[in-house]
Structures are given as C-alpha cells and as structure tokens.
C-alpha cells in the first residue's frame, strides 16, 4: 500500500517546521549555548564513536540510584560513590589536548595520571583493570600512558580507544640501558607533555583549571579505588596516603598523625631511614612543581630504593610538611598487586599474543 501525503499533512509540516526552528534560534540567541548536563555518565561525546559504550554502564547506575534512594543499601552506595551520581555542567572546548572528549567540568580539579607500561604477558590485564577504574571518573582526569618501547604500539592504542577514559594521551620512550630502576624516563616524558599542555593551552578558562591541577603516578600493575581521585583533589602542595600490600607487609606505607597539629609525626614503611619513606603510589603533587624551570623530574640513575626520595628531595618540602590525606592516613585506596603468569616453570614465549590478544 502506498502512503498518500494529504494536503492537510503537507500544510501542517510547512507551518510547524519553520516555527520549531524559529523558536530554537530565538532561545539560543537569547540564552546563548544551552548547557550540557552530565550525570557523570551521560556525556554525549561528539565525534567519539565510543561515546555510548563509555558511559552506558554509568547511566544504568545513576538510574538505579535515582529510583532506589529509599533503600539503605543504595543510599550507602550513593554516599560512597558521589563520582557516579553527581550532576555536573559541562563546558566545551576545541583544545587539541582534550581527547577523545572535548567536554570538561569547570570547578572540578583536573588530575593528570601518569602510567608507564611495557610489553609483557599481563600488560593487557593490568591496563584493563587500570582503565576501568579511572574510566569511572566523570571527567577532568587525563591519563597519560607512556610505553617503554621504540614506537607506540597499535595494541595499547586500541585498548585506550576501547576504554571508558574520557581524556588520555599515548606516548612512548625507550629506556636507556643499564638502569637500576624502571619507569623514570617514561614518567619524565609525561611530565614534559603536562608542561606543554598547561603552558600552551589557548583556552583561558581551561588553562586556569589546568594550573590548579594535581599530578599522580599510577603504576600499571597496582590496583586503585576510584576514591583516590577524591583524595588527590584535596592536595594543596604534596599529599600522602597509605599503600597496601607490598611483599610481606599488609601496608607498604602509612603515617602517624599528630591529632593536635594535624601534621605527620612518624612514617611506617620499609626503609624508614630513607629521606622520604613514601611509595610512588602514595603521593600526589600540585602541578606547579612541574611548571617551574627546570621542572621537577625523576632521576634516571637513582639507586634501587632511592627513586622516590631522590624525586621528592627536589621539592624542598620536608617530609613532615607533606599533607596526610585519606582520613589522616587511615584509609587505603591503592594496593601493590603483582600479576604473574608462567608457562609451567618457563617464561611466556615472545609471541604469546600471536593468536589471541590476551
């Protein structure tokens, strides 16, 4: 049966359509760009083909919370996970540094997360866990993944594209031979990118936000609670918190706090004789430390066990003046996790991913 377009229908279309577009034009002219609302999850990312998949799981969570608030269990989840239920007004920028999403949230502190990585049998496993955690962030988390390789690999690029992360960069730098510690050169490459982003940002509002950001060094084989972002956003200069599970220790590092002064009075960690008995995963710094000339960088020739101390000594901030966070260093939001897979008693073959992207 053929559809017949009657005269009344045609008249209705001719009258209603122009009125619709006229109203839209007048509203936009009067009010300016209509604000985009983000339920932490509901970001429609123009030009990002993965937009729906990046945020769909969060939309379900938000709807569930909205419809279940009378239930104590859901109220508890809402209190523990404000990052999943908060409503934010988005701003849009054409900054080339905002990728893949070009939206961000004014008033929410930016966190730059630096992650060195290298090819191994558990690399995808570790990065997937890492991306899934920080991908829960509403916005304003920029993850910088730096491969220890001659070239950036298509695999890591694909994993980043498939992740829930809203803002990321992918770099590479091959480690020099003969180093006792790993990751320093990769972290320094990311620091140089952060300097480039902050110092050369053309969007004035976004630049101001970047200038008050925090930098965190997240190794790819650690585990993280998303609430670490809440602690990072409290950092005014340098902040610290406990780190769980390292070797035979239940807690790799924590500090005792003077209840009167609120300052650290004792560090509990391996190698307490170190200038700064703090683990890489146990501190965050204000971005200003990396914008000075010369910038704060990791020393690639540090002796084993001295890497963090050699780095933090350059800040000229006493270990007693570092800010104790995570409820005065009583909560753990990050853990050392050693993932290791063997082929019996042998190392995995070099082409372990020839048939399957494991």
Short mmCIF file of C-alpha atoms in Angstrom, two decimals:
data_model
loop_
_atom_site.label_atom_id
_atom_site.label_comp_id
_atom_site.label_asym_id
_atom_site.label_seq_id
_atom_site.Cartn_x
_atom_site.Cartn_y
_atom_site.Cartn_z
CA UNK A 1 0.00 0.00 0.00
CA UNK A 2 1.41 3.37 -0.99
CA UNK A 3 1.37 6.21 1.53
CA UNK A 4 -0.57 9.22 0.33
CA UNK A 5 0.72 12.57 1.61
CA UNK A 6 -2.51 14.56 2.04
CA UNK A 7 -2.84 18.31 1.70
CA UNK A 8 -3.58 18.85 5.44
CA UNK A 9 -0.39 16.92 6.36
CA UNK A 10 1.68 18.97 3.97
CA UNK A 11 0.20 22.20 5.36
CA UNK A 12 0.97 21.13 8.93
CA UNK A 13 4.59 20.38 8.07
CA UNK A 14 5.01 23.69 6.27
CA UNK A 15 3.63 25.62 9.26
CA UNK A 16 5.11 23.70 12.22
CA UNK A 17 8.66 23.11 10.97
CA UNK A 18 9.56 26.79 10.46
CA UNK A 19 8.02 27.67 13.84
CA UNK A 20 10.13 24.99 15.53
CA UNK A 21 13.40 26.26 14.06
CA UNK A 22 12.44 29.89 14.74
CA UNK A 23 11.82 29.12 18.44
CA UNK A 24 15.11 27.25 18.71
CA UNK A 25 17.00 30.16 17.08
CA UNK A 26 15.39 32.74 19.38
CA UNK A 27 16.11 30.72 22.53
CA UNK A 28 19.72 30.14 21.54
CA UNK A 29 20.16 33.83 20.66
CA UNK A 30 18.67 34.94 23.97
CA UNK A 31 20.31 32.37 26.28
CA UNK A 32 23.50 31.50 24.48
CA UNK A 33 24.68 27.92 24.08
CA UNK A 34 22.47 25.54 26.01
CA UNK A 35 24.44 23.91 28.84
CA UNK A 36 25.19 20.25 28.52
CA UNK A 37 24.30 18.28 31.62
CA UNK A 38 26.46 15.40 32.74
CA UNK A 39 25.22 12.80 35.15
CA UNK A 40 28.83 11.58 35.23
CA UNK A 41 27.87 9.22 32.74
CA UNK A 42 25.56 10.82 30.35
CA UNK A 43 28.12 12.64 28.24
CA UNK A 44 27.41 12.59 24.55
CA UNK A 45 30.83 12.97 23.06
CA UNK A 46 30.60 14.47 19.60
CA UNK A 47 32.97 12.76 17.25
CA UNK A 48 33.62 9.93 19.68
CA UNK A 49 32.24 6.74 18.22
CA UNK A 50 32.68 5.00 21.57
CA UNK A 51 30.60 7.59 23.46
CA UNK A 52 27.64 5.35 24.22
CA UNK A 53 29.72 2.39 25.35
CA UNK A 54 31.93 4.61 27.52
CA UNK A 55 29.03 5.83 29.62
CA UNK A 56 26.16 3.34 29.31
CA UNK A 57 27.09 1.35 32.43
CA UNK A 58 27.15 4.56 34.47
CA UNK A 59 23.75 5.63 33.17
CA UNK A 60 22.30 2.38 34.50
CA UNK A 61 23.89 3.01 37.90
CA UNK A 62 22.54 6.55 38.06
CA UNK A 63 19.02 5.47 37.14
CA UNK A 64 19.19 2.72 39.74
CA UNK A 65 20.23 5.17 42.45
CA UNK A 66 17.54 7.67 41.48
CA UNK A 67 14.81 5.03 41.70
CA UNK A 68 16.15 3.28 44.82
CA UNK A 69 17.08 6.08 47.23
CA UNK A 70 14.67 4.88 49.95
CA UNK A 71 16.71 1.68 50.20
CA UNK A 72 19.52 1.89 52.73
CA UNK A 73 21.94 -0.15 50.61
CA UNK A 74 21.54 2.20 47.65
CA UNK A 75 21.78 5.30 49.84
CA UNK A 76 25.06 3.92 51.14
CA UNK A 77 26.36 3.42 47.63
CA UNK A 78 25.35 6.94 46.72
CA UNK A 79 27.31 8.30 49.69
CA UNK A 80 30.36 6.16 48.94
CA UNK A 81 30.34 6.88 45.22
CA UNK A 82 29.47 10.55 44.68
CA UNK A 83 31.55 10.49 41.49
CA UNK A 84 28.91 8.19 39.98
CA UNK A 85 25.84 10.17 40.97
CA UNK A 86 26.96 13.80 40.84
CA UNK A 87 25.46 16.13 38.28
CA UNK A 88 27.90 18.43 36.54
CA UNK A 89 27.50 21.20 34.00
CA UNK A 90 29.84 20.58 31.11
CA UNK A 91 31.91 23.08 29.23
CA UNK A 92 33.05 22.51 25.67
CA UNK A 93 36.46 23.42 24.31
CA UNK A 94 38.21 22.99 20.98
CA UNK A 95 41.52 22.47 22.79
CA UNK A 96 43.62 19.85 20.96
CA UNK A 97 44.66 18.48 24.36
CA UNK A 98 41.12 17.33 25.18
CA UNK A 99 40.88 13.90 23.59
CA UNK A 100 38.75 11.94 22.84
CA UNK A 101 36.10 14.02 24.64
CA UNK A 102 36.18 17.77 24.12
CA UNK A 103 33.98 18.39 27.16
CA UNK A 104 35.16 19.08 30.70
CA UNK A 105 33.69 20.16 34.04
CA UNK A 106 34.52 23.67 35.35
CA UNK A 107 35.00 23.74 39.12
CA UNK A 108 36.23 20.13 39.29
CA UNK A 109 40.00 19.87 39.74
CA UNK A 110 41.93 18.21 36.97
CA UNK A 111 44.05 15.16 37.80
CA UNK A 112 46.86 14.07 35.49
CA UNK A 113 47.53 10.35 35.94
CA UNK A 114 50.92 9.18 34.62
CA UNK A 115 51.33 5.48 33.85
CA UNK A 116 54.46 3.86 32.42
CA UNK A 117 53.89 0.46 30.79
CA UNK A 118 55.86 -2.20 28.93
CA UNK A 119 55.10 -5.32 26.90
CA UNK A 120 54.54 -8.48 28.98
CA UNK A 121 52.03 -11.29 29.30
CA UNK A 122 49.88 -9.43 31.87
CA UNK A 123 50.04 -6.00 30.24
CA UNK A 124 46.51 -6.01 28.87
CA UNK A 125 45.13 -7.47 32.08
CA UNK A 126 46.80 -4.76 34.17
CA UNK A 127 45.91 -1.87 31.86
CA UNK A 128 42.30 -3.02 31.54
CA UNK A 129 41.91 -3.00 35.31
CA UNK A 130 43.56 0.42 35.50
CA UNK A 131 41.47 1.96 32.71
CA UNK A 132 38.25 0.53 34.14
CA UNK A 133 38.94 2.21 37.48
CA UNK A 134 39.85 5.68 36.25
CA UNK A 135 37.25 5.43 33.49
CA UNK A 136 34.61 5.70 36.22
CA UNK A 137 35.60 9.34 36.69
CA UNK A 138 33.05 11.82 35.41
CA UNK A 139 35.61 13.96 33.69
CA UNK A 140 38.73 16.03 34.34
CA UNK A 141 41.03 13.03 34.61
CA UNK A 142 43.72 12.99 31.94
CA UNK A 143 45.57 9.68 31.78
CA UNK A 144 48.99 9.71 30.13
CA UNK A 145 50.18 6.23 29.17
CA UNK A 146 53.86 6.01 28.22
CA UNK A 147 55.17 2.84 26.64
CA UNK A 148 58.71 1.67 27.26
CA UNK A 149 59.28 0.97 23.57
CA UNK A 150 60.83 2.38 20.43
CA UNK A 151 57.37 3.01 18.95
CA UNK A 152 53.84 3.40 20.20
CA UNK A 153 52.06 0.11 19.66
CA UNK A 154 48.71 -0.34 17.96
CA UNK A 155 47.63 -2.68 20.75
CA UNK A 156 47.90 -0.12 23.53
CA UNK A 157 46.27 2.49 21.28
CA UNK A 158 43.36 0.10 20.72
CA UNK A 159 42.99 -0.64 24.42
CA UNK A 160 42.85 3.09 25.14
CA UNK A 161 40.25 3.64 22.42
CA UNK A 162 38.15 0.79 23.77
CA UNK A 163 38.36 2.06 27.35
CA UNK A 164 35.96 4.29 29.27
CA UNK A 165 38.57 7.03 29.66
CA UNK A 166 37.35 10.45 28.55
CA UNK A 167 40.76 12.13 28.28
CA UNK A 168 44.04 10.40 27.51
CA UNK A 169 47.39 10.69 25.74
CA UNK A 170 49.60 7.90 24.40
CA UNK A 171 53.38 8.38 24.35
CA UNK A 172 56.49 6.24 24.14
CA UNK A 173 60.15 6.41 25.08
CA UNK A 174 62.58 3.51 25.22
CA UNK A 175 64.51 3.07 28.47
CA UNK A 176 68.26 3.59 28.44
CA UNK A 177 70.37 0.53 29.08
CA UNK A 178 71.96 -0.16 32.44
CA UNK A 179 69.28 1.49 34.62
CA UNK A 180 68.57 0.01 38.05
CA UNK A 181 65.02 1.31 38.19
CA UNK A 182 62.27 1.25 35.62
CA UNK A 183 59.75 3.90 34.62
CA UNK A 184 61.67 7.11 35.38
CA UNK A 185 62.24 8.10 31.75
CA UNK A 186 58.63 7.33 30.89
CA UNK A 187 57.35 9.47 33.77
CA UNK A 188 59.62 12.32 32.68
CA UNK A 189 58.23 12.14 29.14
CA UNK A 190 54.72 12.51 30.57
CA UNK A 191 55.82 15.45 32.72
CA UNK A 192 57.08 17.22 29.60
CA UNK A 193 53.68 16.69 27.99
CA UNK A 194 51.92 18.13 31.04
CA UNK A 195 54.14 21.23 30.80
CA UNK A 196 53.21 21.54 27.14
CA UNK A 197 49.50 21.17 27.91
CA UNK A 198 49.38 23.66 30.78
CA UNK A 199 51.78 26.29 29.43
CA UNK A 200 50.41 26.30 25.88
CA UNK A 201 46.68 25.93 26.46
CA UNK A 202 44.90 28.66 24.46
CA UNK A 203 41.51 28.29 26.18
CA UNK A 204 41.83 30.76 29.08
CA UNK A 205 39.28 29.08 31.36
CA UNK A 206 40.71 25.62 30.76
CA UNK A 207 44.26 26.93 31.28
CA UNK A 208 43.30 28.34 34.70
CA UNK A 209 41.84 24.96 35.62
CA UNK A 210 44.98 23.15 34.47
CA UNK A 211 47.14 25.49 36.56
CA UNK A 212 45.45 24.18 39.72
CA UNK A 213 45.63 20.51 38.76
CA UNK A 214 47.22 17.58 40.57
CA UNK A 215 49.69 15.01 39.22
CA UNK A 216 49.66 11.34 40.25
CA UNK A 217 51.98 8.49 39.29
CA UNK A 218 49.94 5.30 38.88
CA UNK A 219 51.95 2.20 38.01
CA UNK A 220 50.03 -0.09 35.69
CA UNK A 221 50.27 -3.18 37.91
CA UNK A 222 48.73 -1.58 41.00
CA UNK A 223 45.07 -1.65 42.00
CA UNK A 224 43.15 1.54 42.75
CA UNK A 225 39.91 2.54 44.41
CA UNK A 226 38.26 5.36 42.46
CA UNK A 227 38.08 7.31 45.74
CA UNK A 228 41.80 8.02 45.35
CA UNK A 229 40.69 10.81 43.00
CA UNK A 230 38.75 12.44 45.83
CA UNK A 231 41.93 12.46 47.92
CA UNK A 232 44.06 13.75 45.06
CA UNK A 233 41.74 16.71 44.56
CA UNK A 234 42.43 17.77 48.17
CA UNK A 235 46.18 18.13 47.56
CA UNK A 236 47.39 21.71 48.02
CA UNK A 237 51.15 21.07 47.71
CA UNK A 238 52.15 17.43 48.28
CA UNK A 239 49.80 14.88 49.82
CA UNK A 240 50.31 11.31 51.01
CA UNK A 241 48.19 8.28 51.98
CA UNK A 242 48.73 4.60 52.84
CA UNK A 243 49.56 1.97 50.24
CA UNK A 244 48.50 -1.62 50.81
CA UNK A 245 50.20 -4.96 50.17
CA UNK A 246 53.89 -4.96 49.39
CA UNK A 247 55.88 -8.11 49.93
CA UNK A 248 55.19 -9.47 53.41
CA UNK A 249 53.67 -6.18 54.57
CA UNK A 250 49.93 -5.70 54.79
CA UNK A 251 50.52 -1.97 54.45
CA UNK A 252 53.56 -0.88 52.48
CA UNK A 253 53.49 2.66 53.80
CA UNK A 254 51.45 4.76 56.18
CA UNK A 255 52.00 7.61 58.60
CA UNK A 256 51.01 8.52 62.14
CA UNK A 257 49.42 11.94 62.51
CA UNK A 258 49.55 14.29 65.49
CA UNK A 259 45.91 14.81 66.46
CA UNK A 260 46.66 18.30 67.79
CA UNK A 261 48.64 19.76 64.91
CA UNK A 262 47.28 17.55 62.12
CA UNK A 263 50.84 17.02 60.89
CA UNK A 264 52.71 13.78 60.28
CA UNK A 265 54.80 12.69 63.27
CA UNK A 266 56.00 9.28 62.07
CA UNK A 267 56.29 7.21 58.89
CA UNK A 268 55.81 3.46 58.94
CA UNK A 269 57.33 1.85 55.86
CA UNK A 270 60.21 -0.29 54.74
CA UNK A 271 63.49 1.59 54.74
CA UNK A 272 62.47 4.19 57.31
CA UNK A 273 66.00 5.58 57.04
CA UNK A 274 65.15 6.93 53.59
CA UNK A 275 64.79 10.70 53.31
CA UNK A 276 61.17 10.16 52.23
CA UNK A 277 59.84 6.71 53.19
CA UNK A 278 56.97 7.06 50.71
CA UNK A 279 55.90 4.74 47.90
CA UNK A 280 55.35 6.02 44.35
CA UNK A 281 51.64 5.18 44.62
CA UNK A 282 51.40 7.00 47.95
CA UNK A 283 51.67 10.66 46.99
CA UNK A 284 50.35 13.34 44.64
CA UNK A 285 51.70 16.80 43.83
CA UNK A 286 50.33 20.14 42.71
CA UNK A 287 51.16 20.75 39.06
CA UNK A 288 53.17 23.88 39.93
CA UNK A 289 56.13 21.64 40.78
CA UNK A 290 56.34 20.66 37.12
CA UNK A 291 55.87 24.12 35.60
CA UNK A 292 58.99 25.68 37.11
CA UNK A 293 62.35 25.91 35.31
CA UNK A 294 63.94 23.47 35.49
CA UNK A 295 60.93 21.21 36.09
CA UNK A 296 60.76 18.54 38.75
CA UNK A 297 61.89 15.30 37.07
CA UNK A 298 62.72 11.76 38.11
CA UNK A 299 66.42 10.89 38.31
CA UNK A 300 67.00 8.01 35.94
CA UNK A 301 70.25 6.99 37.67
CA UNK A 302 68.74 6.68 41.15
CA UNK A 303 69.82 3.66 43.12
CA UNK A 304 67.25 1.00 43.86
CA UNK A 305 65.11 2.08 46.81
CA UNK A 306 66.11 5.73 46.42
CA UNK A 307 63.90 6.71 43.49
CA UNK A 308 61.08 8.37 45.46
CA UNK A 309 63.44 10.10 47.89
CA UNK A 310 65.63 11.49 45.11
CA UNK A 311 62.49 12.79 43.42
CA UNK A 312 60.81 14.37 46.46
CA UNK A 313 64.03 15.92 47.81
CA UNK A 314 63.97 18.28 44.83
CA UNK A 315 60.70 19.82 46.05
CA UNK A 316 62.37 21.25 49.20
CA UNK A 317 59.27 20.21 51.13
CA UNK A 318 60.05 18.48 54.42
CA UNK A 319 58.55 15.02 54.84
CA UNK A 320 56.87 16.40 57.99
CA UNK A 321 55.12 19.11 55.96
CA UNK A 322 53.54 16.68 53.50
CA UNK A 323 49.75 16.65 53.85
CA UNK A 324 48.30 13.47 55.44
CA UNK A 325 45.19 12.53 53.45
CA UNK A 326 42.80 9.55 53.32
CA UNK A 327 41.34 10.31 56.75
CA UNK A 328 44.71 11.09 58.34
CA UNK A 329 46.39 8.15 56.64
CA UNK A 330 43.91 5.58 57.98
CA UNK A 331 42.21 4.57 54.71
CA UNK A 332 43.74 2.53 51.88
CA UNK A 333 42.72 3.29 48.30
CA UNK A 334 45.68 1.81 46.43
CA UNK A 335 47.45 -1.55 46.55
CA UNK A 336 50.51 -3.21 45.10
CA UNK A 337 49.43 -6.21 43.05
CA UNK A 338 51.95 -8.50 41.42
CA UNK A 339 50.32 -10.27 38.49
CA UNK A 340 52.47 -13.07 37.15
CA UNK A 341 51.64 -15.83 34.68
CA UNK A 342 54.03 -18.65 33.83
CA UNK A 343 54.19 -21.37 31.21
CA UNK A 344 54.87 -24.10 33.74
CA UNK A 345 58.33 -23.31 35.03
CA UNK A 346 59.23 -21.31 31.92
CA UNK A 347 58.82 -17.72 30.84
CA UNK A 348 55.97 -17.00 28.35
CA UNK A 349 57.05 -17.21 24.70
CA UNK A 350 57.83 -13.94 22.93
CA UNK A 351 54.86 -14.39 20.58
CA UNK A 352 52.36 -15.09 23.36
CA UNK A 353 49.81 -12.81 21.67
CA UNK A 354 50.23 -14.12 18.13
CA UNK A 355 46.82 -15.81 18.00
CA UNK A 356 44.92 -14.08 20.79
CA UNK A 357 45.12 -10.58 22.20
CA UNK A 358 45.41 -11.76 25.78
#
